[in-house]
GROMACS .gro file of C-alpha atoms in nm:
model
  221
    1UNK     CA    1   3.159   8.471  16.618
    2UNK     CA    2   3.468   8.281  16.547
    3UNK     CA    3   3.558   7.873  16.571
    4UNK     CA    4   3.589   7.713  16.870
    5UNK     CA    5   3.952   7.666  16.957
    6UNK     CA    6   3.988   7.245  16.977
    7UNK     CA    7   4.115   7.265  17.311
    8UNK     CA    8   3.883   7.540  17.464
    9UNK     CA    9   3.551   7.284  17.560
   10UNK     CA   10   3.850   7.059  17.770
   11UNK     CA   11   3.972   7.371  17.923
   12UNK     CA   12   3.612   7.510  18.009
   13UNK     CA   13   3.532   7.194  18.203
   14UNK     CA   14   3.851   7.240  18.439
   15UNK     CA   15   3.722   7.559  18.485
   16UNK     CA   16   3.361   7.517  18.597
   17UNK     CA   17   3.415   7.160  18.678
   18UNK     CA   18   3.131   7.031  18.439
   19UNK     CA   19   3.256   6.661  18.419
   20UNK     CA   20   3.307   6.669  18.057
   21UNK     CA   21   3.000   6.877  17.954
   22UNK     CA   22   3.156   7.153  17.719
   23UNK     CA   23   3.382   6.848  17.537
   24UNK     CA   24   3.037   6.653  17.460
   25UNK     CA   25   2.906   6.977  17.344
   26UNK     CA   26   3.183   7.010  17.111
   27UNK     CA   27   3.232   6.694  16.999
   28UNK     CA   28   2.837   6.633  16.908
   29UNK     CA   29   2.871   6.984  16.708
   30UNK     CA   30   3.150   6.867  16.524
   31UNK     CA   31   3.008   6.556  16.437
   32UNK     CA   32   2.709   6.761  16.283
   33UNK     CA   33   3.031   6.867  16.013
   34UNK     CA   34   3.019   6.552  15.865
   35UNK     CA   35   2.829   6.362  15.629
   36UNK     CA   36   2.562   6.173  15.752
   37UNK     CA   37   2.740   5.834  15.662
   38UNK     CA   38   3.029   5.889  15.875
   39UNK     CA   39   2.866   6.054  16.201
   40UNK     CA   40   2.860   5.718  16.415
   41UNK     CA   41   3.276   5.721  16.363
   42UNK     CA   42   3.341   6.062  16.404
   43UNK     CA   43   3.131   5.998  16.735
   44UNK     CA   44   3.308   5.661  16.838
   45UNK     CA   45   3.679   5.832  16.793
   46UNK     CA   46   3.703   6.024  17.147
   47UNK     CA   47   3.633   5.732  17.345
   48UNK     CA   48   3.846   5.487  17.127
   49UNK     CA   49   4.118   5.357  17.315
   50UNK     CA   50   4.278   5.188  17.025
   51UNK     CA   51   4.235   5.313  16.657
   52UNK     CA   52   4.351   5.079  16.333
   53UNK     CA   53   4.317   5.208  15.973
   54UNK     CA   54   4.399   5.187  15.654
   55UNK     CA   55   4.407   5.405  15.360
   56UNK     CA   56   4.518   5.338  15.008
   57UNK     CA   57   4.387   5.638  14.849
   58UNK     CA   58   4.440   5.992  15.057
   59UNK     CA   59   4.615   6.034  15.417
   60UNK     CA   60   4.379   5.975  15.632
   61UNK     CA   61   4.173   6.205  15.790
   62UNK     CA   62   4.284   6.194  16.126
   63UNK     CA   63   4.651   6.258  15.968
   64UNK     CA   64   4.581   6.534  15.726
   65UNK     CA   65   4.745   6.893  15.718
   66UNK     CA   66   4.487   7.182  15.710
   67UNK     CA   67   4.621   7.252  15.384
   68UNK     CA   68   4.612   6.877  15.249
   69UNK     CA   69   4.259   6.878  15.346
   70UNK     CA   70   4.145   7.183  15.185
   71UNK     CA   71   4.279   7.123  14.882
   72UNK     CA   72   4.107   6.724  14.947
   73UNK     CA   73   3.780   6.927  15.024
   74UNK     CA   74   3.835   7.193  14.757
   75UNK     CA   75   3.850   6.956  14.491
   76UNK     CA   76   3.557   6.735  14.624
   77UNK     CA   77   3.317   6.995  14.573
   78UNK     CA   78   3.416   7.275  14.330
   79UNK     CA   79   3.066   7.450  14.424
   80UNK     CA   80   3.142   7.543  14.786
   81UNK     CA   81   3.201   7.855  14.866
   82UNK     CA   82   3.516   7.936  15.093
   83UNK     CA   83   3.350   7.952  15.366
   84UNK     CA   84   3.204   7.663  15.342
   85UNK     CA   85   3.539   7.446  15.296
   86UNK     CA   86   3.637   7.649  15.584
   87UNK     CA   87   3.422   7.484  15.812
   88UNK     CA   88   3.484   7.132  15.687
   89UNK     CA   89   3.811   7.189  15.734
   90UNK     CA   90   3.845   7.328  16.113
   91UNK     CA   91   3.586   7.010  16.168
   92UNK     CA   92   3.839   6.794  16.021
   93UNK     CA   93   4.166   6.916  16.204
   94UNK     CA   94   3.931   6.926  16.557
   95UNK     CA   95   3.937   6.527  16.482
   96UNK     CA   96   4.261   6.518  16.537
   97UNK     CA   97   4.212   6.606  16.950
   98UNK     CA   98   4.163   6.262  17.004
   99UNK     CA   99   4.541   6.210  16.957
  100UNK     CA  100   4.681   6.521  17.100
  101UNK     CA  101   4.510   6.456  17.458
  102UNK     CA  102   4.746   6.298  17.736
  103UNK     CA  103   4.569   6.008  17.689
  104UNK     CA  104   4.555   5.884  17.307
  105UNK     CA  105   4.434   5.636  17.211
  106UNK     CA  106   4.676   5.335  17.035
  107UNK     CA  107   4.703   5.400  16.667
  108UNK     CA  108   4.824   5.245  16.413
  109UNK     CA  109   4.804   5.313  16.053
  110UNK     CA  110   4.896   5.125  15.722
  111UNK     CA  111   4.927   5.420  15.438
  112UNK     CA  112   4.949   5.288  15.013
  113UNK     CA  113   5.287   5.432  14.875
  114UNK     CA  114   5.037   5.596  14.627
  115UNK     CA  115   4.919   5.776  14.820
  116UNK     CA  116   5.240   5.924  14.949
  117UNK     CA  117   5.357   5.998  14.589
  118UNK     CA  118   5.001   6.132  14.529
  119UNK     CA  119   5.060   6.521  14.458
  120UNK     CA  120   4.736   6.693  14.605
  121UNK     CA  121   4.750   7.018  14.638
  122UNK     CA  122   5.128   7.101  14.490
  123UNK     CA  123   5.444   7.046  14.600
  124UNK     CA  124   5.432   7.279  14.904
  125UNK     CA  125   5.089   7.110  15.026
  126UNK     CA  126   5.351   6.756  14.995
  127UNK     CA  127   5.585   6.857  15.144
  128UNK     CA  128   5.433   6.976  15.468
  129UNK     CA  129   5.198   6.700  15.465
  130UNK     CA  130   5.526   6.431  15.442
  131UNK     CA  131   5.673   6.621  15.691
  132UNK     CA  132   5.344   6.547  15.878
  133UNK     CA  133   5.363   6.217  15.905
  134UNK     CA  134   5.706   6.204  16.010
  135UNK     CA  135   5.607   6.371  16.302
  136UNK     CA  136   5.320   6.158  16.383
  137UNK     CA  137   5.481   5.861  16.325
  138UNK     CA  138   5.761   5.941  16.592
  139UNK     CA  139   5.501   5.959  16.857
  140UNK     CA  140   5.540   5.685  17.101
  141UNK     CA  141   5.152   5.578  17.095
  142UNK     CA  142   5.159   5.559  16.687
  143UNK     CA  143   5.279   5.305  16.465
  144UNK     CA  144   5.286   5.401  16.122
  145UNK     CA  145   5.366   5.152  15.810
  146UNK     CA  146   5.355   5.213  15.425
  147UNK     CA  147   5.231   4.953  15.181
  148UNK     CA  148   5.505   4.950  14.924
  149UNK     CA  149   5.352   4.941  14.528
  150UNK     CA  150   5.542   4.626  14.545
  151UNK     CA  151   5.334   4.444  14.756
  152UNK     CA  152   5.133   4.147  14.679
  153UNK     CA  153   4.746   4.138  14.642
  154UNK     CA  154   4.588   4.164  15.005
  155UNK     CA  155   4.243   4.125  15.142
  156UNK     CA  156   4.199   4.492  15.207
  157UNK     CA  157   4.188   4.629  14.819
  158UNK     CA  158   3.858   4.710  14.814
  159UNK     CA  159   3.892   5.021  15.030
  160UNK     CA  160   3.955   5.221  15.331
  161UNK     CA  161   3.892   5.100  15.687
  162UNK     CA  162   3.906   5.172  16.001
  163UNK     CA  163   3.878   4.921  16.365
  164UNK     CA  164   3.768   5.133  16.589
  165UNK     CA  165   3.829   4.954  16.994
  166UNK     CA  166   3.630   5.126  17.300
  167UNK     CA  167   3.573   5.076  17.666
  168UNK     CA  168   3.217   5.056  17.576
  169UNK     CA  169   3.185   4.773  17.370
  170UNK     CA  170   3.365   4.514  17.101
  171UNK     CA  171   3.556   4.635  16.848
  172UNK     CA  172   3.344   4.821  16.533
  173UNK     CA  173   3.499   4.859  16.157
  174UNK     CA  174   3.395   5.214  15.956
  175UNK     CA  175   3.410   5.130  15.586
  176UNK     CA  176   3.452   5.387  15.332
  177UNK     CA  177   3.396   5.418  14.956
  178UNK     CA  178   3.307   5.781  14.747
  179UNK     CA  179   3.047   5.982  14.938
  180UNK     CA  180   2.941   5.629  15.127
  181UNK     CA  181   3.026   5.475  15.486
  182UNK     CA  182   2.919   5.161  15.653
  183UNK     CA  183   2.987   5.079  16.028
  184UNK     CA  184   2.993   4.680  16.116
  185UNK     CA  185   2.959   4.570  16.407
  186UNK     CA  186   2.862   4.152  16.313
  187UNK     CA  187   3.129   4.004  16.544
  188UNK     CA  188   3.230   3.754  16.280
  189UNK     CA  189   3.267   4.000  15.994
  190UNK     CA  190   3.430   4.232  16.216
  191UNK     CA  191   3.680   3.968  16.319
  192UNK     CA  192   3.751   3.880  15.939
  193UNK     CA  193   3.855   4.231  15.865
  194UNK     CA  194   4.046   4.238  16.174
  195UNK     CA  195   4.278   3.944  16.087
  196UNK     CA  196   4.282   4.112  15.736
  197UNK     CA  197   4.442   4.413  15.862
  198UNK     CA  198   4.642   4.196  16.067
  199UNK     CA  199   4.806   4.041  15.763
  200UNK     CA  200   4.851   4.403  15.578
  201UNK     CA  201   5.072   4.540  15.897
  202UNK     CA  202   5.291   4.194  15.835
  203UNK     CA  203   5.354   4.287  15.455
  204UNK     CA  204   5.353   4.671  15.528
  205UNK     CA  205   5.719   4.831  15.594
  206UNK     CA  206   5.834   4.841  15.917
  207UNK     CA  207   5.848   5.175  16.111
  208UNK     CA  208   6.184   5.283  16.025
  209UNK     CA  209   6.102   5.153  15.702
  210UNK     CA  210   5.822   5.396  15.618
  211UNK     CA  211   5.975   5.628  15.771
  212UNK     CA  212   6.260   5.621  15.580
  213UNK     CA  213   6.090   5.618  15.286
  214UNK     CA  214   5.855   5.949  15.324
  215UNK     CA  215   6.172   6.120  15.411
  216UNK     CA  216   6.366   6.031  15.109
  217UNK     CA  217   6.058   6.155  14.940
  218UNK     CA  218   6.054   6.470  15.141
  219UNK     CA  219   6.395   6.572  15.068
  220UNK     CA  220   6.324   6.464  14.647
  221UNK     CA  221   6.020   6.710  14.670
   0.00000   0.00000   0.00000
């Protein structure tokens, strides 16, 4: 038997009228993908309705090109077989539903200029994965912003993060280091890191900035 399509579970609830059934299905088998660490975010995602993060190392996740995350993936474990990276990636590109939907959530996104000169994978994997972002970053419910090398020191150098914002409850942060994730949910902590990423988005590049920039580094590729 082959994947699941991303969009099939949505498409099988129109069908039989199962209120969402198939999607929960899908989404709860997807989650099993991922390491343990990183379950409760890859669960909160669907029903964010506004998504912040922040990545100075890799694209993030949600972001990534099939290739860009295989070669991510590849080089993360050297031991897997290709099967095996197979299915990590189709788990990783079926997180990226949650923005294709007619109803995305808000997202916003602050990416290290590292991380854009970072070559993973070769030039090819670059260049698709630049032209990527462009693409993302033209959609009307996305802002994204690049943290220019020449920034100062900000409160966010520690790491990735991500504020994740649903109907369900106050906002939650997903912290991640190598192989390790935390969730937070202490209001006060969470707020800190909130006004943290606050302040990176004011000394990121503006829109047309960024963008700007990852296309003159497109077309130098």
């Amino acid at each position: 038997m082959g994947p699941i399509p991303p969009g099939l579970p949505a498409r099988l609830d129109q069908i039989f009228a199962t209120d969402g059934l198939f999607k929960r299905l899908y989404e709860e088998i997807t989650a099993q993908s991922f390491p343990v660490h990183s379950r409760r975010r890859i669960e909160l995602e669907p029903k964010a309705v506004s998504i912040s993060a922040w990545s100075p190392t890799v694209v993030p996740g949600l972001l990534q090109t099939a290739s860009y995350a295989r070669a991510l993936l590849r080089e993360g474990d050297p031991r897997a077989s290709d099967d095996e990276v197979a299915t990590l990636v189709r788990a990783r590109m079926a997180r990226q539903e949650v923005l294709k939907g007619t109803s995305p959530p808000d997202f916003s996104v602050v990416i290290c200029e590292s991380v854009l000169r970072r070559n993973v994978g070769g030039p090819d994997v670059m260049r698709e994965q630049l032209s990527a972002l462009l693409v993302h970053g033209s959609r009307r419910t996305t802002v994204l912003q690049v943290m220019p090398l020449s920034a100062e020191t900000h409160g966010l150098m520690d790491g990735s993060m991500s504020v994740l914002t649903t109907t369900e409850g106050p906002p939650v942060i997903y912290t991640e280091g190598i192989r390790s994730g935390t969730i937070i949910e202490d209001p006060s902590t969470v707020r800190l890191l909130a006004r943290s990423y606050d302040v990176l988005t004011a000394s990121a590049l503006s829109r047309d900035a960024s963008a700007s920039m990852i296309r003159k580094l497109l077309e130098a590729s």
